[in-house]
């Protein structure tokens, strides 16, 4: 899809765009690894460790380990497609190449966009909670909601102004986020070495009365998967990576391995240091861990601000992604043309930014109206629901595209892994196997319905004009 800085006539796709130079291949193995690690780290582990523990008790490490396994299998399918088609695109391109159905391609693209909005909304709530803890004031639900909405307003202003992103900035953000998690591990290990931890909790299953252990692990894994998403974004860097067929597999596996190991260690340390009930009740679980393990150590006051930085970065990146996807669909004529309007000075997609921010504000407000709901867990779970559905389509696309042979060498996921991955993703999506609350399906359904309505309106207004061709 075109970039946001292309001032072409809105809603008029360019039939034969002029020849453009290729993207510069600047990313070697090190930078790609940092990009993958930085994209995975963020709101999920900083905000949802307690909620995962609340589902399964002290064995909170198990859902993270299962989520890591599903992510690893899914990465194999992405690796086959990105090394086979090294283009700056993602799931929508692969599904279109496999099936060639314009509406299906649109649904995949819109689902990815919606996942960005729900992820950013979860991050905004986590930001507000960490802000309250960082400055040491007792904020009720109403004040937390106002701070979350204020944060989304700040993201809106930054997004409207325009953000010049670079890999070097991503390196800095990754180092800060990673430092916060390593601090949690080190402080917890110091606490454990002093003999104050309770390791019996680490292997204790404590599930709700209406769930057996297997269903509880499934529910917790569906939630923990939110912490693993982000690895799929790296395929959009394929055209800017040196020797992608060789570099991507090694760095993808390394990045997932690093983050998976850190997540399991963090979850083990968290439940060993803090009782599960207290951990599950906290909206800032990792800050609670550090404050318990080292109440007089300055790092206890620092971690909420590191968490702020991590979740703020997640929110901004996701809102940038969502608005640009919506803008691109507007330019392609798939959604109403007003979404393709660009600010004449800033060259930012202002209509798309305003609409995605409006949806995010509505989501945060609606979910926060129920004082008994965990806002971050509900929105994080909806994010994983949307992306797991997309991932199931990617696994299927791998199998279908086996008939499309290419001369260049590429990674192969084998015959079994895509099938296992598709079954695993669907298992974590379906309500009777995943144990997800119905509210997640309602939120995802309403978001996709908004997209379908916009698509239908656009189809009727331009029904005499064919859709612009999408390359297969």
Tab-separated table of C-alpha atoms in Angstrom:
chain	number	residue	atom	x	y	z
A	1	UNK	CA	0.000	0.000	0.000
A	2	UNK	CA	1.241	3.519	-0.712
A	3	UNK	CA	2.976	5.490	1.986
A	4	UNK	CA	1.280	8.335	3.791
A	5	UNK	CA	3.486	10.941	2.134
A	6	UNK	CA	2.178	10.397	-1.393
A	7	UNK	CA	-0.048	13.394	-2.255
A	8	UNK	CA	-2.038	11.744	-5.070
A	9	UNK	CA	-5.705	12.440	-5.641
A	10	UNK	CA	-7.713	10.710	-2.904
A	11	UNK	CA	-9.641	7.579	-3.916
A	12	UNK	CA	-8.103	7.575	-7.411
A	13	UNK	CA	-5.718	4.659	-7.596
A	14	UNK	CA	-2.788	5.177	-9.888
A	15	UNK	CA	-3.212	2.579	-12.676
A	16	UNK	CA	0.393	2.583	-13.855
A	17	UNK	CA	2.578	4.219	-11.247
A	18	UNK	CA	5.945	5.465	-12.441
A	19	UNK	CA	8.969	3.284	-11.861
A	20	UNK	CA	10.190	3.721	-8.305
A	21	UNK	CA	13.635	2.858	-6.946
A	22	UNK	CA	13.878	-0.219	-4.755
A	23	UNK	CA	13.987	0.169	-0.991
A	24	UNK	CA	17.498	0.345	0.385
A	25	UNK	CA	18.671	-2.883	2.039
A	26	UNK	CA	20.114	-1.523	5.280
A	27	UNK	CA	19.177	-4.171	7.836
A	28	UNK	CA	21.765	-6.809	8.622
A	29	UNK	CA	21.306	-9.675	11.095
A	30	UNK	CA	21.918	-7.549	14.220
A	31	UNK	CA	19.463	-4.793	13.389
A	32	UNK	CA	16.820	-7.282	12.254
A	33	UNK	CA	17.187	-9.196	15.525
A	34	UNK	CA	16.739	-6.012	17.559
A	35	UNK	CA	13.725	-5.059	15.443
A	36	UNK	CA	12.045	-8.435	16.092
A	37	UNK	CA	12.821	-8.435	19.828
A	38	UNK	CA	11.694	-4.817	20.181
A	39	UNK	CA	8.446	-5.461	18.332
A	40	UNK	CA	7.525	-8.404	20.572
A	41	UNK	CA	8.442	-6.764	23.884
A	42	UNK	CA	5.868	-4.322	25.199
A	43	UNK	CA	2.456	-4.105	26.797
A	44	UNK	CA	1.700	-7.836	27.025
A	45	UNK	CA	4.345	-8.952	29.511
A	46	UNK	CA	4.346	-5.647	31.428
A	47	UNK	CA	0.578	-5.621	31.966
A	48	UNK	CA	-0.817	-9.160	31.704
A	49	UNK	CA	1.452	-11.362	33.822
A	50	UNK	CA	-0.948	-11.062	36.747
A	51	UNK	CA	-4.012	-11.857	34.632
A	52	UNK	CA	-2.341	-14.997	33.260
A	53	UNK	CA	-1.474	-16.052	36.812
A	54	UNK	CA	-5.072	-15.420	37.788
A	55	UNK	CA	-6.205	-18.096	35.314
A	56	UNK	CA	-3.775	-20.886	36.220
A	57	UNK	CA	-2.268	-19.898	39.550
A	58	UNK	CA	1.473	-20.086	40.101
A	59	UNK	CA	2.110	-22.063	36.910
A	60	UNK	CA	1.896	-18.810	34.930
A	61	UNK	CA	5.053	-19.787	33.024
A	62	UNK	CA	3.203	-22.635	31.259
A	63	UNK	CA	0.802	-20.467	29.165
A	64	UNK	CA	3.732	-18.287	28.105
A	65	UNK	CA	5.671	-21.411	27.078
A	66	UNK	CA	2.685	-22.733	25.085
A	67	UNK	CA	2.137	-19.311	23.463
A	68	UNK	CA	5.828	-19.268	22.533
A	69	UNK	CA	5.482	-22.706	20.883
A	70	UNK	CA	2.467	-21.601	18.824
A	71	UNK	CA	4.283	-18.399	17.843
A	72	UNK	CA	7.352	-20.410	16.819
A	73	UNK	CA	5.290	-22.706	14.570
A	74	UNK	CA	3.503	-19.689	13.082
A	75	UNK	CA	6.850	-18.023	12.455
A	76	UNK	CA	7.864	-21.025	10.333
A	77	UNK	CA	4.919	-20.392	7.991
A	78	UNK	CA	5.737	-16.679	7.839
A	79	UNK	CA	9.368	-17.524	7.089
A	80	UNK	CA	8.430	-19.723	4.153
A	81	UNK	CA	6.278	-16.960	2.680
A	82	UNK	CA	8.617	-14.029	3.350
A	83	UNK	CA	11.624	-15.855	1.866
A	84	UNK	CA	9.508	-17.046	-1.050
A	85	UNK	CA	7.969	-13.598	-1.652
A	86	UNK	CA	10.437	-11.079	-0.137
A	87	UNK	CA	8.143	-8.070	-0.464
A	88	UNK	CA	7.188	-5.387	2.036
A	89	UNK	CA	3.781	-6.828	2.861
A	90	UNK	CA	2.235	-9.298	5.240
A	91	UNK	CA	-0.707	-11.599	5.762
A	92	UNK	CA	-3.030	-9.768	3.349
A	93	UNK	CA	-0.573	-10.260	0.478
A	94	UNK	CA	-0.097	-13.956	1.246
A	95	UNK	CA	-3.829	-14.626	1.536
A	96	UNK	CA	-4.445	-12.773	-1.735
A	97	UNK	CA	-1.753	-14.728	-3.532
A	98	UNK	CA	-3.315	-17.953	-2.268
A	99	UNK	CA	-7.003	-17.255	-2.865
A	100	UNK	CA	-7.312	-14.119	-5.023
A	101	UNK	CA	-10.555	-13.003	-3.321
A	102	UNK	CA	-10.694	-9.238	-2.929
A	103	UNK	CA	-13.147	-9.296	-0.009
A	104	UNK	CA	-11.125	-11.930	1.887
A	105	UNK	CA	-7.957	-9.885	1.386
A	106	UNK	CA	-9.793	-6.849	2.740
A	107	UNK	CA	-11.022	-8.751	5.815
A	108	UNK	CA	-7.501	-9.926	6.645
A	109	UNK	CA	-6.115	-6.412	6.234
A	110	UNK	CA	-8.920	-4.870	8.313
A	111	UNK	CA	-8.513	-7.518	11.041
A	112	UNK	CA	-4.800	-6.658	11.306
A	113	UNK	CA	-5.735	-2.979	11.505
A	114	UNK	CA	-8.288	-3.682	14.252
A	115	UNK	CA	-5.685	-5.643	16.200
A	116	UNK	CA	-3.519	-2.528	16.171
A	117	UNK	CA	-6.372	-0.459	17.614
A	118	UNK	CA	-7.208	-2.968	20.368
A	119	UNK	CA	-3.518	-3.347	21.224
A	120	UNK	CA	-3.052	0.424	21.451
A	121	UNK	CA	-6.203	0.719	23.572
A	122	UNK	CA	-4.852	-1.899	25.983
A	123	UNK	CA	-1.551	-0.035	26.092
A	124	UNK	CA	-3.274	3.266	26.912
A	125	UNK	CA	-4.996	1.727	29.922
A	126	UNK	CA	-1.700	0.178	31.056
A	127	UNK	CA	-0.022	3.564	30.577
A	128	UNK	CA	-2.551	5.263	32.861
A	129	UNK	CA	-2.176	2.596	35.554
A	130	UNK	CA	1.631	2.807	35.503
A	131	UNK	CA	1.473	6.605	35.566
A	132	UNK	CA	-0.590	6.492	38.749
A	133	UNK	CA	1.828	4.033	40.373
A	134	UNK	CA	4.896	5.952	39.182
A	135	UNK	CA	3.744	9.203	40.794
A	136	UNK	CA	2.340	7.457	43.829
A	137	UNK	CA	-1.289	8.600	43.850
A	138	UNK	CA	-4.389	6.497	44.370
A	139	UNK	CA	-6.456	6.759	41.192
A	140	UNK	CA	-9.962	5.345	40.861
A	141	UNK	CA	-11.409	3.853	37.689
A	142	UNK	CA	-12.739	7.221	36.546
A	143	UNK	CA	-9.387	8.970	36.806
A	144	UNK	CA	-7.582	6.027	35.172
A	145	UNK	CA	-10.047	6.270	32.264
A	146	UNK	CA	-9.471	10.020	31.904
A	147	UNK	CA	-5.693	9.535	31.906
A	148	UNK	CA	-5.985	6.748	29.310
A	149	UNK	CA	-8.095	8.980	27.074
A	150	UNK	CA	-5.667	11.850	27.586
A	151	UNK	CA	-2.817	9.581	26.550
A	152	UNK	CA	-4.709	8.593	23.373
A	153	UNK	CA	-5.139	12.302	22.666
A	154	UNK	CA	-1.371	12.732	22.942
A	155	UNK	CA	-0.831	9.808	20.565
A	156	UNK	CA	-3.295	11.467	18.183
A	157	UNK	CA	-1.310	14.716	18.178
A	158	UNK	CA	1.992	12.918	17.585
A	159	UNK	CA	0.426	10.833	14.824
A	160	UNK	CA	-1.069	13.906	13.130
A	161	UNK	CA	2.221	15.757	13.288
A	162	UNK	CA	4.099	12.849	11.748
A	163	UNK	CA	6.733	10.529	13.161
A	164	UNK	CA	10.018	9.891	11.414
A	165	UNK	CA	10.763	6.329	12.391
A	166	UNK	CA	14.127	4.680	12.022
A	167	UNK	CA	15.797	1.464	13.030
A	168	UNK	CA	18.166	3.364	15.334
A	169	UNK	CA	15.224	4.700	17.360
A	170	UNK	CA	13.853	1.166	17.578
A	171	UNK	CA	17.199	0.010	19.002
A	172	UNK	CA	16.976	2.591	21.810
A	173	UNK	CA	13.371	1.638	22.621
A	174	UNK	CA	14.250	-2.049	22.622
A	175	UNK	CA	17.155	-1.534	25.024
A	176	UNK	CA	14.922	0.375	27.474
A	177	UNK	CA	12.139	-2.242	27.376
A	178	UNK	CA	14.606	-5.112	27.698
A	179	UNK	CA	16.365	-3.369	30.592
A	180	UNK	CA	13.094	-3.193	32.514
A	181	UNK	CA	12.476	-6.930	32.167
A	182	UNK	CA	16.068	-7.802	33.103
A	183	UNK	CA	15.708	-5.602	36.200
A	184	UNK	CA	12.631	-7.588	37.217
A	185	UNK	CA	14.566	-10.851	36.823
A	186	UNK	CA	17.700	-9.648	38.654
A	187	UNK	CA	15.845	-8.061	41.577
A	188	UNK	CA	13.663	-11.159	41.903
A	189	UNK	CA	16.705	-13.456	41.869
A	190	UNK	CA	18.270	-11.370	44.657
A	191	UNK	CA	15.045	-11.745	46.640
A	192	UNK	CA	14.956	-15.502	45.915
A	193	UNK	CA	18.621	-15.917	46.944
A	194	UNK	CA	17.738	-14.389	50.313
A	195	UNK	CA	15.348	-17.258	50.953
A	196	UNK	CA	12.222	-15.081	50.983
A	197	UNK	CA	10.552	-16.506	47.858
A	198	UNK	CA	7.967	-19.271	47.801
A	199	UNK	CA	8.849	-21.622	44.940
A	200	UNK	CA	6.001	-23.977	45.792
A	201	UNK	CA	3.686	-21.512	44.018
A	202	UNK	CA	5.512	-21.981	40.703
A	203	UNK	CA	4.088	-25.481	40.201
A	204	UNK	CA	0.699	-24.902	41.831
A	205	UNK	CA	-2.375	-24.921	39.586
A	206	UNK	CA	-5.196	-22.774	40.915
A	207	UNK	CA	-8.087	-22.610	38.470
A	208	UNK	CA	-11.578	-21.207	38.617
A	209	UNK	CA	-14.251	-23.619	39.838
A	210	UNK	CA	-15.921	-23.726	36.418
A	211	UNK	CA	-12.722	-24.712	34.538
A	212	UNK	CA	-10.554	-27.780	34.555
A	213	UNK	CA	-6.770	-27.418	34.345
A	214	UNK	CA	-6.658	-27.991	30.580
A	215	UNK	CA	-9.273	-25.327	29.789
A	216	UNK	CA	-7.635	-22.923	32.234
A	217	UNK	CA	-4.286	-23.306	30.449
A	218	UNK	CA	-6.039	-22.745	27.096
A	219	UNK	CA	-7.680	-19.560	28.397
A	220	UNK	CA	-4.412	-18.287	29.861
A	221	UNK	CA	-2.523	-19.134	26.649
A	222	UNK	CA	-5.081	-17.209	24.582
A	223	UNK	CA	-4.276	-14.211	26.768
A	224	UNK	CA	-0.519	-14.797	26.993
A	225	UNK	CA	-0.293	-14.901	23.213
A	226	UNK	CA	-0.842	-11.132	23.262
A	227	UNK	CA	2.680	-10.867	24.698
A	228	UNK	CA	4.148	-12.841	21.760
A	229	UNK	CA	2.598	-10.931	18.851
A	230	UNK	CA	4.775	-8.528	16.908
A	231	UNK	CA	7.137	-11.020	15.272
A	232	UNK	CA	4.887	-11.026	12.196
A	233	UNK	CA	5.512	-7.307	11.619
A	234	UNK	CA	9.112	-8.016	10.662
A	235	UNK	CA	8.031	-9.436	7.280
A	236	UNK	CA	7.280	-5.855	6.255
A	237	UNK	CA	11.031	-5.224	6.407
A	238	UNK	CA	11.822	-7.918	3.820
A	239	UNK	CA	12.736	-5.465	1.062
A	240	UNK	CA	15.078	-3.592	3.400
A	241	UNK	CA	16.906	-6.664	4.732
A	242	UNK	CA	20.193	-7.895	3.325
A	243	UNK	CA	19.913	-11.443	1.962
A	244	UNK	CA	16.439	-12.069	3.504
A	245	UNK	CA	16.292	-15.764	2.528
A	246	UNK	CA	19.370	-16.411	4.685
A	247	UNK	CA	18.959	-13.763	7.386
A	248	UNK	CA	15.269	-14.008	8.288
A	249	UNK	CA	15.121	-17.620	9.560
A	250	UNK	CA	18.128	-17.254	11.876
A	251	UNK	CA	17.063	-13.914	13.319
A	252	UNK	CA	13.364	-14.835	13.634
A	253	UNK	CA	14.177	-17.960	15.646
A	254	UNK	CA	16.753	-16.086	17.729
A	255	UNK	CA	14.347	-13.217	18.471
A	256	UNK	CA	11.519	-15.539	19.474
A	257	UNK	CA	13.901	-17.615	21.580
A	258	UNK	CA	15.212	-14.579	23.469
A	259	UNK	CA	11.767	-13.146	24.200
A	260	UNK	CA	10.270	-16.554	25.053
A	261	UNK	CA	13.056	-17.269	27.568
A	262	UNK	CA	12.685	-13.824	29.152
A	263	UNK	CA	8.902	-14.191	29.448
A	264	UNK	CA	9.132	-17.593	31.125
A	265	UNK	CA	11.790	-16.306	33.565
A	266	UNK	CA	9.748	-13.193	34.371
A	267	UNK	CA	6.590	-15.215	35.021
A	268	UNK	CA	8.443	-17.701	37.267
A	269	UNK	CA	10.064	-14.877	39.257
A	270	UNK	CA	6.769	-12.989	39.551
A	271	UNK	CA	4.795	-15.827	41.141
A	272	UNK	CA	7.715	-16.828	43.379
A	273	UNK	CA	7.954	-13.297	44.779
A	274	UNK	CA	4.304	-12.176	44.928
A	275	UNK	CA	1.260	-14.257	45.954
A	276	UNK	CA	-0.942	-15.045	42.959
A	277	UNK	CA	-4.023	-13.260	44.283
A	278	UNK	CA	-2.157	-10.002	44.791
A	279	UNK	CA	-0.424	-10.349	41.419
A	280	UNK	CA	-3.710	-10.947	39.570
A	281	UNK	CA	-5.346	-7.935	41.224
A	282	UNK	CA	-2.598	-5.526	40.118
A	283	UNK	CA	-2.793	-3.511	36.882
A	284	UNK	CA	0.995	-3.036	37.157
A	285	UNK	CA	2.139	-6.572	38.067
A	286	UNK	CA	5.849	-6.191	37.334
A	287	UNK	CA	6.048	-2.983	39.350
A	288	UNK	CA	4.399	-4.911	42.200
A	289	UNK	CA	7.051	-7.644	41.889
A	290	UNK	CA	9.935	-5.178	42.104
A	291	UNK	CA	8.362	-3.211	44.970
A	292	UNK	CA	7.886	-6.461	46.904
A	293	UNK	CA	11.380	-7.801	46.221
A	294	UNK	CA	13.248	-4.535	46.831
A	295	UNK	CA	10.991	-1.959	48.533
A	296	UNK	CA	13.924	0.248	49.565
A	297	UNK	CA	15.854	-0.045	46.324
A	298	UNK	CA	15.545	2.905	43.873
A	299	UNK	CA	14.754	0.591	40.962
A	300	UNK	CA	11.356	-0.091	42.539
A	301	UNK	CA	10.418	3.511	41.793
A	302	UNK	CA	11.995	3.389	38.341
A	303	UNK	CA	10.178	0.376	36.876
A	304	UNK	CA	6.732	2.010	36.492
A	305	UNK	CA	8.363	4.668	34.305
A	306	UNK	CA	10.167	2.019	32.230
A	307	UNK	CA	6.784	0.325	31.855
A	308	UNK	CA	5.335	3.677	30.764
A	309	UNK	CA	7.947	3.909	28.054
A	310	UNK	CA	7.308	0.360	26.853
A	311	UNK	CA	3.522	0.608	26.631
A	312	UNK	CA	3.640	4.133	25.169
A	313	UNK	CA	5.880	2.875	22.392
A	314	UNK	CA	3.487	-0.048	21.736
A	315	UNK	CA	0.503	2.293	21.517
A	316	UNK	CA	2.173	4.728	19.127
A	317	UNK	CA	3.501	2.021	16.794
A	318	UNK	CA	0.118	0.279	16.662
A	319	UNK	CA	-1.817	3.485	15.987
A	320	UNK	CA	0.659	4.423	13.262
A	321	UNK	CA	0.173	0.987	11.694
A	322	UNK	CA	-3.631	1.079	11.980
A	323	UNK	CA	-4.016	4.542	10.478
A	324	UNK	CA	-1.682	3.772	7.562
A	325	UNK	CA	-3.525	0.538	6.779
A	326	UNK	CA	-6.852	2.380	6.775
A	327	UNK	CA	-5.377	5.105	4.588
A	328	UNK	CA	-4.023	2.526	2.166
A	329	UNK	CA	-7.417	0.834	1.858
A	330	UNK	CA	-8.952	4.237	1.171
A	331	UNK	CA	-6.435	4.915	-1.607
A	332	UNK	CA	-7.048	1.498	-3.144
A	333	UNK	CA	-10.751	2.316	-3.374
A	334	UNK	CA	-11.687	-0.503	-1.012
A	335	UNK	CA	-12.955	1.890	1.698
A	336	UNK	CA	-14.530	5.371	1.371
A	337	UNK	CA	-12.213	7.873	-0.341
A	338	UNK	CA	-12.289	10.401	2.509
A	339	UNK	CA	-10.008	8.031	4.447
A	340	UNK	CA	-7.267	8.747	1.904
A	341	UNK	CA	-7.138	12.486	2.596
A	342	UNK	CA	-3.689	13.761	3.523
A	343	UNK	CA	-2.784	16.861	5.528
A	344	UNK	CA	-1.425	19.359	2.975
A	345	UNK	CA	1.518	20.386	5.161
A	346	UNK	CA	2.291	17.454	7.436
A	347	UNK	CA	1.551	14.830	4.768
A	348	UNK	CA	-0.126	12.600	7.360
A	349	UNK	CA	-3.373	10.645	6.720
A	350	UNK	CA	-5.509	12.842	8.955
A	351	UNK	CA	-8.930	11.264	8.277
A	352	UNK	CA	-7.618	7.749	8.902
A	353	UNK	CA	-5.842	8.923	12.059
A	354	UNK	CA	-8.987	10.600	13.401
A	355	UNK	CA	-11.173	7.551	12.692
A	356	UNK	CA	-8.782	5.013	14.238
A	357	UNK	CA	-8.317	7.234	17.300
A	358	UNK	CA	-12.088	7.660	17.599
A	359	UNK	CA	-12.558	3.888	17.556
A	360	UNK	CA	-9.838	3.477	20.197
A	361	UNK	CA	-11.420	6.110	22.446
A	362	UNK	CA	-14.811	4.424	22.107
A	363	UNK	CA	-13.287	1.034	22.930
A	364	UNK	CA	-11.480	2.251	26.038
A	365	UNK	CA	-14.581	4.055	27.304
A	366	UNK	CA	-16.980	1.176	26.607
A	367	UNK	CA	-14.805	-1.477	28.243
A	368	UNK	CA	-14.040	0.763	31.235
A	369	UNK	CA	-17.744	1.250	31.996
A	370	UNK	CA	-17.813	-2.192	33.597
A	371	UNK	CA	-15.885	-1.841	36.867
A	372	UNK	CA	-15.558	-5.625	37.185
A	373	UNK	CA	-13.783	-6.134	33.842
A	374	UNK	CA	-10.040	-6.154	33.361
A	375	UNK	CA	-9.660	-3.641	30.563
A	376	UNK	CA	-6.126	-4.588	29.534
A	377	UNK	CA	-6.890	-8.331	29.621
A	378	UNK	CA	-10.087	-7.897	27.599
A	379	UNK	CA	-8.507	-5.720	24.908
A	380	UNK	CA	-5.288	-7.763	24.882
A	381	UNK	CA	-7.328	-10.940	24.475
A	382	UNK	CA	-9.262	-9.364	21.596
A	383	UNK	CA	-5.959	-8.498	19.929
A	384	UNK	CA	-4.769	-12.092	20.141
A	385	UNK	CA	-8.183	-13.313	18.913
A	386	UNK	CA	-7.935	-11.201	15.766
A	387	UNK	CA	-4.310	-12.084	15.054
A	388	UNK	CA	-4.694	-15.810	15.736
A	389	UNK	CA	-7.512	-15.850	13.173
A	390	UNK	CA	-5.223	-14.139	10.672
A	391	UNK	CA	-2.409	-16.569	11.508
A	392	UNK	CA	-4.689	-19.528	10.782
A	393	UNK	CA	-5.223	-18.025	7.310
A	394	UNK	CA	-1.464	-17.649	6.835
A	395	UNK	CA	-0.894	-21.316	7.690
A	396	UNK	CA	-3.536	-22.299	5.130
A	397	UNK	CA	-1.988	-19.950	2.547
A	398	UNK	CA	1.365	-21.738	2.962
A	399	UNK	CA	-0.237	-25.053	2.018
A	400	UNK	CA	-2.129	-23.592	-0.948
A	401	UNK	CA	0.928	-21.753	-2.279
A	402	UNK	CA	3.011	-24.911	-2.389
A	403	UNK	CA	1.725	-25.206	-5.970
A	404	UNK	CA	3.457	-21.902	-6.775
A	405	UNK	CA	7.109	-22.781	-7.280
A	406	UNK	CA	9.860	-20.187	-7.362
A	407	UNK	CA	13.404	-20.601	-8.621
A	408	UNK	CA	15.125	-18.853	-5.709
A	409	UNK	CA	15.961	-20.936	-2.608
A	410	UNK	CA	13.710	-20.265	0.351
A	411	UNK	CA	12.809	-21.556	3.804
A	412	UNK	CA	10.385	-24.486	3.953
A	413	UNK	CA	8.119	-25.104	6.917
A	414	UNK	CA	7.519	-28.724	5.946
A	415	UNK	CA	4.199	-30.492	5.551
A	416	UNK	CA	3.257	-30.964	9.198
A	417	UNK	CA	4.007	-27.644	10.905
A	418	UNK	CA	1.523	-25.487	8.906
A	419	UNK	CA	-1.252	-27.982	9.655
A	420	UNK	CA	-0.329	-28.127	13.354
A	421	UNK	CA	-0.098	-24.332	13.432
A	422	UNK	CA	-3.497	-23.858	11.795
A	423	UNK	CA	-5.155	-26.300	14.206
A	424	UNK	CA	-3.443	-24.673	17.214
A	425	UNK	CA	-4.473	-21.154	16.154
A	426	UNK	CA	-8.078	-22.213	15.550
A	427	UNK	CA	-8.116	-24.035	18.891
A	428	UNK	CA	-7.110	-20.785	20.624
A	429	UNK	CA	-9.763	-18.864	18.662
A	430	UNK	CA	-12.887	-21.022	19.031
A	431	UNK	CA	-14.987	-20.229	22.129
A	432	UNK	CA	-15.565	-23.809	23.319
A	433	UNK	CA	-11.853	-24.675	23.296
A	434	UNK	CA	-10.116	-21.390	24.129
A	435	UNK	CA	-12.246	-20.447	27.143
A	436	UNK	CA	-12.309	-16.827	26.006
A	437	UNK	CA	-14.982	-14.537	27.485
A	438	UNK	CA	-17.767	-13.726	25.050
A	439	UNK	CA	-17.003	-10.014	25.296
A	440	UNK	CA	-13.844	-10.524	23.206
A	441	UNK	CA	-15.880	-11.955	20.326
A	442	UNK	CA	-18.404	-9.144	20.573
A	443	UNK	CA	-15.684	-6.484	20.432
A	444	UNK	CA	-13.942	-8.176	17.485
A	445	UNK	CA	-17.288	-8.687	15.730
A	446	UNK	CA	-18.316	-5.038	16.088
A	447	UNK	CA	-14.943	-3.845	14.792
A	448	UNK	CA	-15.089	-6.134	11.749
A	449	UNK	CA	-18.734	-5.155	11.170
A	450	UNK	CA	-17.672	-1.508	10.972
A	451	UNK	CA	-15.219	-2.517	8.252
A	452	UNK	CA	-17.788	-4.561	6.342
A	453	UNK	CA	-20.277	-1.660	6.432
A	454	UNK	CA	-17.645	0.719	5.099
A	455	UNK	CA	-16.709	-1.835	2.423
A	456	UNK	CA	-20.347	-2.303	1.338
A	457	UNK	CA	-20.934	1.459	1.161
A	458	UNK	CA	-17.817	1.841	-0.957
A	459	UNK	CA	-18.827	-1.080	-3.196
A	460	UNK	CA	-22.241	0.473	-3.917
A	461	UNK	CA	-20.790	3.910	-4.603
A	462	UNK	CA	-18.244	2.549	-7.086
A	463	UNK	CA	-20.001	-0.617	-8.308
A	464	UNK	CA	-19.472	0.382	-11.936
A	465	UNK	CA	-15.758	0.723	-11.409
A	466	UNK	CA	-13.621	-2.390	-11.060
A	467	UNK	CA	-11.350	-2.668	-8.059
A	468	UNK	CA	-7.746	-1.916	-8.820
A	469	UNK	CA	-5.880	-5.109	-9.571
A	470	UNK	CA	-3.887	-6.652	-6.749
A	471	UNK	CA	-0.742	-8.464	-7.834
A	472	UNK	CA	-0.737	-12.212	-7.246
